[in-house]
PDB file of C-alpha atoms in Angstrom:
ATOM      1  CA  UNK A   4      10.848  12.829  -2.816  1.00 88.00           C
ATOM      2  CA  UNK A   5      10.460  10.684   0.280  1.00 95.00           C
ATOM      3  CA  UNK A   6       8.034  10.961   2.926  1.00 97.00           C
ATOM      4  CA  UNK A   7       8.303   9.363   6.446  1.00 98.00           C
ATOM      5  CA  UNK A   8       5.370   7.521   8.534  1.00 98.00           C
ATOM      6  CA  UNK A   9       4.463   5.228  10.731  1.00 98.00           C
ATOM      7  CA  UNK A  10       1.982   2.186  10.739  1.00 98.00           C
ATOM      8  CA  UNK A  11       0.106   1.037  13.599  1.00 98.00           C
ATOM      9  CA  UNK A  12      -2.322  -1.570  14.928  1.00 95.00           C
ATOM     10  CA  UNK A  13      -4.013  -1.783  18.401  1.00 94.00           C
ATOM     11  CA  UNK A  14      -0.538  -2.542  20.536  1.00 92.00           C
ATOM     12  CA  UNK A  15       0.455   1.028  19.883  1.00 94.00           C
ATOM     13  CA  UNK A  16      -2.092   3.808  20.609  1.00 96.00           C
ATOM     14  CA  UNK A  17      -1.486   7.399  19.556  1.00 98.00           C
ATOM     15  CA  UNK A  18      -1.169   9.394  22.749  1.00 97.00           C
ATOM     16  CA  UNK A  19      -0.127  12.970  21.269  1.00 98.00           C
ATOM     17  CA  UNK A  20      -0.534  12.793  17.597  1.00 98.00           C
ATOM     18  CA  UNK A  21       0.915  16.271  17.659  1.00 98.00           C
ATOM     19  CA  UNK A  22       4.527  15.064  18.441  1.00 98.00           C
ATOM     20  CA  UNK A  23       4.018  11.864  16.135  1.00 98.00           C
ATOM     21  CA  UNK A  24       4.007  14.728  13.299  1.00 97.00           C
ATOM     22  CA  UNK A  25       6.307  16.873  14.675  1.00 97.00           C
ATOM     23  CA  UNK A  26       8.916  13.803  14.760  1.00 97.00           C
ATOM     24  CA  UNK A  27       8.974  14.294  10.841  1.00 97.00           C
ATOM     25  CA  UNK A  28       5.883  11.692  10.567  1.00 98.00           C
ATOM     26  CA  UNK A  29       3.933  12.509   7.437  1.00 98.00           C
ATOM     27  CA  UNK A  30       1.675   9.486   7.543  1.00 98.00           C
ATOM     28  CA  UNK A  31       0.304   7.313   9.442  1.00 98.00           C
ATOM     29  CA  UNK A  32      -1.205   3.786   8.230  1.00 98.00           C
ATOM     30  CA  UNK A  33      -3.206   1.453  10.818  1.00 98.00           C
ATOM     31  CA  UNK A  34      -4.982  -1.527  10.894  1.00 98.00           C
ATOM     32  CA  UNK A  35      -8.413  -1.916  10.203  1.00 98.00           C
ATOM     33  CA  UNK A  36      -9.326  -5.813  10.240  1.00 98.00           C
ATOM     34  CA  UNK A  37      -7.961  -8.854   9.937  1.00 96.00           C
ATOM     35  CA  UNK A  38      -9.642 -12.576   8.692  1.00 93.00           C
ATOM     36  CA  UNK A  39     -13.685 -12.860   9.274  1.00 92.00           C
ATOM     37  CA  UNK A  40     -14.642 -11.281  12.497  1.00 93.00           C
ATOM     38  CA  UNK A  41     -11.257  -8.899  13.821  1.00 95.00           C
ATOM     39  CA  UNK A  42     -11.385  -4.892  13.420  1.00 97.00           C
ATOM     40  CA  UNK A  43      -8.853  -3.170  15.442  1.00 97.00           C
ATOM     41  CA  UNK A  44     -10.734  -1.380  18.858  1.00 98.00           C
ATOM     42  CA  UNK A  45      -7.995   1.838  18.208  1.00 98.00           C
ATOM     43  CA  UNK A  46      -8.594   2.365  14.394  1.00 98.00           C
ATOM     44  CA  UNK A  47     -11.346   5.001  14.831  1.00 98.00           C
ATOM     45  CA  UNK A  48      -9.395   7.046  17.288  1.00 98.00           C
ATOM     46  CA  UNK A  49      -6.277   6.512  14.757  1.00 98.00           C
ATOM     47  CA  UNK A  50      -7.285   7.762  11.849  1.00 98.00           C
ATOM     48  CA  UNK A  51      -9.083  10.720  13.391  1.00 98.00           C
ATOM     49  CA  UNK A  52      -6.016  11.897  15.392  1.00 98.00           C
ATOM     50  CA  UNK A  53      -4.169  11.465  12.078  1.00 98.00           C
ATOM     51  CA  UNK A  54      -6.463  13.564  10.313  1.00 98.00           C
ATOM     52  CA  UNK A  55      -6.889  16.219  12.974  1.00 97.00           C
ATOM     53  CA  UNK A  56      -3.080  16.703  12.564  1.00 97.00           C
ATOM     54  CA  UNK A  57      -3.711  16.931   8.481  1.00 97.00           C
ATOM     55  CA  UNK A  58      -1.572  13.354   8.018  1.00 98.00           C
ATOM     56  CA  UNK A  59      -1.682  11.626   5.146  1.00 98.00           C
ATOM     57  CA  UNK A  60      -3.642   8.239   6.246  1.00 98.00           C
ATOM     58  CA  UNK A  61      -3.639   4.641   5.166  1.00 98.00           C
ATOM     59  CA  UNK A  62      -5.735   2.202   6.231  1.00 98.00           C
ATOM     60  CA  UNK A  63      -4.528  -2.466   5.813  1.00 98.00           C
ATOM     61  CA  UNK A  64      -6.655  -5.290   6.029  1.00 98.00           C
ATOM     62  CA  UNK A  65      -4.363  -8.369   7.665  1.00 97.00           C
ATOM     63  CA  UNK A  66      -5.031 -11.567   5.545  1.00 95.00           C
ATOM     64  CA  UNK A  67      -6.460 -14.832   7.299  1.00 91.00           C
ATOM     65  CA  UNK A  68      -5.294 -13.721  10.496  1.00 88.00           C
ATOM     66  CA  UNK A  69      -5.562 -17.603  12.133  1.00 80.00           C
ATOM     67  CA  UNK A  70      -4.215 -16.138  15.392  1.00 79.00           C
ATOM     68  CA  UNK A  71      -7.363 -13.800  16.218  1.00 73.00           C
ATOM     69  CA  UNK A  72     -10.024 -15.043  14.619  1.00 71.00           C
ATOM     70  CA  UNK A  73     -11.629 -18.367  15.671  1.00 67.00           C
ATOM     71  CA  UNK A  74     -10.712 -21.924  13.975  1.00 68.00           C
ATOM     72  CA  UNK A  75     -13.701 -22.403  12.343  1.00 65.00           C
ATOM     73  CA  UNK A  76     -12.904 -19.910  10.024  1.00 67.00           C
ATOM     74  CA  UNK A  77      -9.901 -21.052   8.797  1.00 64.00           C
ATOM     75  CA  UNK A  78     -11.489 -23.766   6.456  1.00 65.00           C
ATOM     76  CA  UNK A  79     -10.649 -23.423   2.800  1.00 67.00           C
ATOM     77  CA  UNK A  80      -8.946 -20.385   3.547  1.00 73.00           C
ATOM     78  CA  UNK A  81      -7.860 -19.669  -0.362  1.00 78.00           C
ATOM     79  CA  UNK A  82     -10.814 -20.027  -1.853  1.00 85.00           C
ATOM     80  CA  UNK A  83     -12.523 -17.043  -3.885  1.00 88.00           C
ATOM     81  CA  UNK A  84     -15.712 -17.237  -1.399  1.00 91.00           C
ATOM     82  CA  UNK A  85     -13.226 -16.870   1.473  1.00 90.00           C
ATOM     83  CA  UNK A  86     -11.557 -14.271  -0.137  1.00 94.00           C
ATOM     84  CA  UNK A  87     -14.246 -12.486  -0.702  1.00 95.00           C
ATOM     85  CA  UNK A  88     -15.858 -13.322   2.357  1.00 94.00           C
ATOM     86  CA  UNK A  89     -12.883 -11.141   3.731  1.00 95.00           C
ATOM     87  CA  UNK A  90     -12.902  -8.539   1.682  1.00 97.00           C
ATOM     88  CA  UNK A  91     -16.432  -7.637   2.564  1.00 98.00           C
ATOM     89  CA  UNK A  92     -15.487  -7.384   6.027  1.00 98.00           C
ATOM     90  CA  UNK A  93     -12.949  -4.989   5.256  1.00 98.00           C
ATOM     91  CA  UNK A  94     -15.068  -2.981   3.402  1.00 98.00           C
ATOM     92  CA  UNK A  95     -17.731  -2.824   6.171  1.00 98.00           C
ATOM     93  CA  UNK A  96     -15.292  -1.830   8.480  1.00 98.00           C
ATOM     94  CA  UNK A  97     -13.221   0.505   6.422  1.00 98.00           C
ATOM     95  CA  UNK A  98     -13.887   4.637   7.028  1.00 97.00           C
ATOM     96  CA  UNK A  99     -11.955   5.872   3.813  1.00 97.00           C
ATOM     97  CA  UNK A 100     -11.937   9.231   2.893  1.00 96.00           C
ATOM     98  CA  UNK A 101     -10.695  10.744  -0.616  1.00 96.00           C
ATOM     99  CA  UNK A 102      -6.593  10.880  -0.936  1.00 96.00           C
ATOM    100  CA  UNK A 103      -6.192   7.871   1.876  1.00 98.00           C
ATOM    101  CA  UNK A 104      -4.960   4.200   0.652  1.00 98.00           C
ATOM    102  CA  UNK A 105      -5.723   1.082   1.512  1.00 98.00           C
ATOM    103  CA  UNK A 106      -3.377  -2.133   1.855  1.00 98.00           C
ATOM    104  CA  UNK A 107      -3.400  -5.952   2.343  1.00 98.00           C
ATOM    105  CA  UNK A 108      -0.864  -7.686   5.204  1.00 98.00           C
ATOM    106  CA  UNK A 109       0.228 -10.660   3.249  1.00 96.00           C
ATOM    107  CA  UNK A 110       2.220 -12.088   6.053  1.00 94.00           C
ATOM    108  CA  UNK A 111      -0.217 -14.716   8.131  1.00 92.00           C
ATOM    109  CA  UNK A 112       2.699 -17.452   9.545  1.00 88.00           C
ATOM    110  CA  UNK A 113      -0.615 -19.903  10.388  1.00 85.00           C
ATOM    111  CA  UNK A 114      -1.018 -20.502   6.979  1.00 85.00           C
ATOM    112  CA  UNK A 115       0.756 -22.587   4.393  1.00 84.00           C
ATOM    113  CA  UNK A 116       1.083 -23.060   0.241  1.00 87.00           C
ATOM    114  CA  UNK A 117       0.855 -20.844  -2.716  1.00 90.00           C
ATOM    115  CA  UNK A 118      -0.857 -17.381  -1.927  1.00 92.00           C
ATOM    116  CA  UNK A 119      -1.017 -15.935  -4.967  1.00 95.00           C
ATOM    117  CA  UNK A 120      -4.436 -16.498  -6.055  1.00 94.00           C
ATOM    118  CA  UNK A 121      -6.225 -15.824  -3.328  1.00 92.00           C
ATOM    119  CA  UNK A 122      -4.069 -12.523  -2.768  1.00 96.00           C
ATOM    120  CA  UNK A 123      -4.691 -11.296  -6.589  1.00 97.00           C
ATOM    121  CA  UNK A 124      -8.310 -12.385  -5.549  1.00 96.00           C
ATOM    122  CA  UNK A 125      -8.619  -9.925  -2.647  1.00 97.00           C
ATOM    123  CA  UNK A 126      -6.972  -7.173  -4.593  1.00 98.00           C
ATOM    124  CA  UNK A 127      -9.245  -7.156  -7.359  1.00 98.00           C
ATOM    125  CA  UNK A 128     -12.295  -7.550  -5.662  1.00 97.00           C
ATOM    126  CA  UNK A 129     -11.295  -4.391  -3.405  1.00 98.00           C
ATOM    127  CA  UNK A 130     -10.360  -2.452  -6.387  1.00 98.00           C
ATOM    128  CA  UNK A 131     -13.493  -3.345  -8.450  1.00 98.00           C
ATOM    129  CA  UNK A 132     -15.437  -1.721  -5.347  1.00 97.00           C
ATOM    130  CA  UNK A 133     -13.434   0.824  -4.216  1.00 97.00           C
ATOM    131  CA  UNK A 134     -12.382   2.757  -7.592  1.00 96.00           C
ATOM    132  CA  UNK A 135      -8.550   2.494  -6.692  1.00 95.00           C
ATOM    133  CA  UNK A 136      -5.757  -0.231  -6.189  1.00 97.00           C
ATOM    134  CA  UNK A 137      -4.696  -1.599  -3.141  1.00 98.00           C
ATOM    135  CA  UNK A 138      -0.973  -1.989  -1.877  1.00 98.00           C
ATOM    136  CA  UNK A 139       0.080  -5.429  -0.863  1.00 98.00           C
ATOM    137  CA  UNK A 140       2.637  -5.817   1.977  1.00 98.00           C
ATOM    138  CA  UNK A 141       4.862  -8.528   2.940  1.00 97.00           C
ATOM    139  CA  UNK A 142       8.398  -9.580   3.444  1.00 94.00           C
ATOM    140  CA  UNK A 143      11.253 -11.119   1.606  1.00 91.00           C
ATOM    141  CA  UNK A 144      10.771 -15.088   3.214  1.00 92.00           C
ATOM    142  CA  UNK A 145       7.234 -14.758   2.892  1.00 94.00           C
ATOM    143  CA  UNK A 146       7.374 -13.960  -0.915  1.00 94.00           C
ATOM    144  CA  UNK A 147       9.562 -17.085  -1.403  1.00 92.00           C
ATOM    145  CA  UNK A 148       8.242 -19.709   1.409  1.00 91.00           C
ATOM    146  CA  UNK A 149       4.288 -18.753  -0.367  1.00 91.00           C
ATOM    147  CA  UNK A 150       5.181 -18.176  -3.791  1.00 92.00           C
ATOM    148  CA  UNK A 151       3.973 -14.736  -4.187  1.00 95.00           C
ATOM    149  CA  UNK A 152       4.235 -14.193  -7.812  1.00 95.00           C
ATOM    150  CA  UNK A 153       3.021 -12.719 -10.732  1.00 96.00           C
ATOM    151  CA  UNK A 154       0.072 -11.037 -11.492  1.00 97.00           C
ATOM    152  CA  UNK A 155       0.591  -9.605  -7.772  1.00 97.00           C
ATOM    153  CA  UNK A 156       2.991  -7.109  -9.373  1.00 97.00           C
ATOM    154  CA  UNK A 157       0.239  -5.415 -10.832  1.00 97.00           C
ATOM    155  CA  UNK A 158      -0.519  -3.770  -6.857  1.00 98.00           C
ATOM    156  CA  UNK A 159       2.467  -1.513  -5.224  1.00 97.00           C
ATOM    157  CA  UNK A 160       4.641  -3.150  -2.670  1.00 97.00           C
ATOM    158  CA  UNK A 161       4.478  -2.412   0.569  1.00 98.00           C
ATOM    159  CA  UNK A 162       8.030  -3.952   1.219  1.00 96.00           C
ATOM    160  CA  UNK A 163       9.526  -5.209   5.298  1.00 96.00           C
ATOM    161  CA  UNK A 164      13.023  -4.858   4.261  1.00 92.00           C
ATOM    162  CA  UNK A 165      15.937  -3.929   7.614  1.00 91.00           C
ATOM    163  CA  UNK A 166      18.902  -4.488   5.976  1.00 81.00           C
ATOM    164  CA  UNK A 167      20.790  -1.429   4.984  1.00 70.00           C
ATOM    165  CA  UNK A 168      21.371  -0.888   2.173  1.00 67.00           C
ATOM    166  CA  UNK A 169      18.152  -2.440   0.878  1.00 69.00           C
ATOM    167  CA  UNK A 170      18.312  -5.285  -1.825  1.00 68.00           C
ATOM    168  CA  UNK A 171      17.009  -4.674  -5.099  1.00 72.00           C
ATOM    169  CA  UNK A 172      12.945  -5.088  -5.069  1.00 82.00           C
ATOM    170  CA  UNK A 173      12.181  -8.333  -4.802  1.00 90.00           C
ATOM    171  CA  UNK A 174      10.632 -10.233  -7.868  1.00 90.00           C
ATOM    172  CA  UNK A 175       7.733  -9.574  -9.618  1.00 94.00           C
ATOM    173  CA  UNK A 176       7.922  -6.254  -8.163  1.00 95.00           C
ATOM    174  CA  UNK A 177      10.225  -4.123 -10.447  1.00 93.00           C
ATOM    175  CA  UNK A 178       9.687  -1.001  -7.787  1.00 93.00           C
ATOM    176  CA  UNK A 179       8.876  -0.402  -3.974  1.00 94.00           C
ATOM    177  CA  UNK A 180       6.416   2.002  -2.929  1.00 96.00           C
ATOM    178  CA  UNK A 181       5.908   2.217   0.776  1.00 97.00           C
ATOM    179  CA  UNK A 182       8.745   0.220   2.717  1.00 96.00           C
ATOM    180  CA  UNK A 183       8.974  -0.310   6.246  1.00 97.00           C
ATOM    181  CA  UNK A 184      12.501  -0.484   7.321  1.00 95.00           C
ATOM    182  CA  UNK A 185      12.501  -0.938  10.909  1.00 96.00           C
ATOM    183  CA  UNK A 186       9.996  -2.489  13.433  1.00 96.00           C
ATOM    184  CA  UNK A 187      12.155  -1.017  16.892  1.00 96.00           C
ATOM    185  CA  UNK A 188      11.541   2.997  16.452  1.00 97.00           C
ATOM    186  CA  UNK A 189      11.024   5.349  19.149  1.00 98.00           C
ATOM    187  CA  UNK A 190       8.393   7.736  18.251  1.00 98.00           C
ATOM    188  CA  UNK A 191       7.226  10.603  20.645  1.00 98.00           C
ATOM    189  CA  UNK A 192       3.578  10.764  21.006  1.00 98.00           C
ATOM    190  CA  UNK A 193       3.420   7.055  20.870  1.00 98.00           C
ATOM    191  CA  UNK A 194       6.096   5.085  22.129  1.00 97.00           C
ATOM    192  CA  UNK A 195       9.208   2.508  21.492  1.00 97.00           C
ATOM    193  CA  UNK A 196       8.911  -0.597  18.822  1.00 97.00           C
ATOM    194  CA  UNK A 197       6.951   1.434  16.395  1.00 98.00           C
ATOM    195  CA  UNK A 198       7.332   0.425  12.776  1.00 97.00           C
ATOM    196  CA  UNK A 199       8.431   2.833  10.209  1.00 98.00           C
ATOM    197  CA  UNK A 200       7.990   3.835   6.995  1.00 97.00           C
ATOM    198  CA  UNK A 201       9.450   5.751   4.011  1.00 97.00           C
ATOM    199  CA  UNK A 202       7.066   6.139   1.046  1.00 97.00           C
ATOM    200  CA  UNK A 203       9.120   6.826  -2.714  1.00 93.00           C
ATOM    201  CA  UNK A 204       6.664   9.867  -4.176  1.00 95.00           C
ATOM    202  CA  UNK A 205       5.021  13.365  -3.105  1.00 96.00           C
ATOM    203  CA  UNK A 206       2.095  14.287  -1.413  1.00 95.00           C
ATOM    204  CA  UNK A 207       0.043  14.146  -4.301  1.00 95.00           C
ATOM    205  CA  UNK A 208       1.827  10.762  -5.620  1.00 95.00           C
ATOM    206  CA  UNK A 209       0.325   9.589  -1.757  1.00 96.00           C
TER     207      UNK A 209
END
């Protein structure tokens, strides 16, 4: 089964959350907070018009995020502290109820080298303190140009992919979960440019 969504972050507010759904949206994922110090001024109002319309909900945490969050907190940006460091705000930030999931936007341009620890770090350190495994998203160039390898495979894939038809799922990943496959939908009740989403699994799988 496939379910449709969309994913948001503060350029897009939900103006009538009732038409998002009844444009065949089944879920709705928006950022919550990005580097050190961003959180996302619409997230509260986006989840809860998601949930008043019963949507499934997801909730992402943007990685580094050099662009909105000051330069002095871009030293050692792939250590474990930092990682952590992020992580933490995340969690404080985070309103999660039971059935939602959580993700991590491995796509930062600002920043340079192999990812792959300090993206496994992240992961981990969420899971150990939420109970449940976080979805990593990114994008074809980003995998290759920051070496996003194994043991990321481990976490679903959240997978940018426009090209129809999709190529196969990019290595490690054997499988896609969530993928976005456009960036330039309209969507009543919130607008043009809206990214969306198809999700491989049930309600329950969700």
């Amino acid at each position: 089964m496939t379910l449709f969504g969309v994913d948001l972050s503060s350029h897009k507010p939900v103006k009538d959350i009732d038409a998002v759904q009844a444009a065949g949206n089944e879920f709705l994922i928006t950022k919550c907070t990005g580097g050190l110090t961003y959180a996302n001024p619409l997230y509260a109002d986006q989840i809860w018009k998601a949930r008043s319309a019963g949507m499934l909900v997801g909730h992402f945490h943007y990685l580094h995020e050099a662009s909105l969050n000051p330069a002095s907190t871009q030293a050692g940006y792939r250590t474990p502290e930092r990682m952590k460091a992020e992580a933490d705000w995340f969690l404080a930030n985070v309103d999660i109820q039971p059935g939602e999931i959580i993700a991590l936007d491995v796509e930062d341009p600002d920043v340079t080298g192999n990812l792959t620890n300090c993206v496994y770090q992240w992961c981990v350190y969420v899971e150990d303190m939420l109970g449940f495994t976080p979805l990593i998203y990114t994008y074809p160039y980003y995998i290759k140009e920051r070496n996003l390898t194994a043991p990321l495979n481990t976490f679903p894939l959240w997978y940018a992919e426009y090209n129809e038809p999709m190529v196969n799922s990019p290595a490690p990943w054997s499988h896609i979960t969530l993928r976005q496959y456009t960036a330039s939908a309209f969507v009543p009740g919130i607008g043009q440019d809206v990214d969306r989403n198809t999700f491989d699994g049930t309600h329950d799988d969700w």
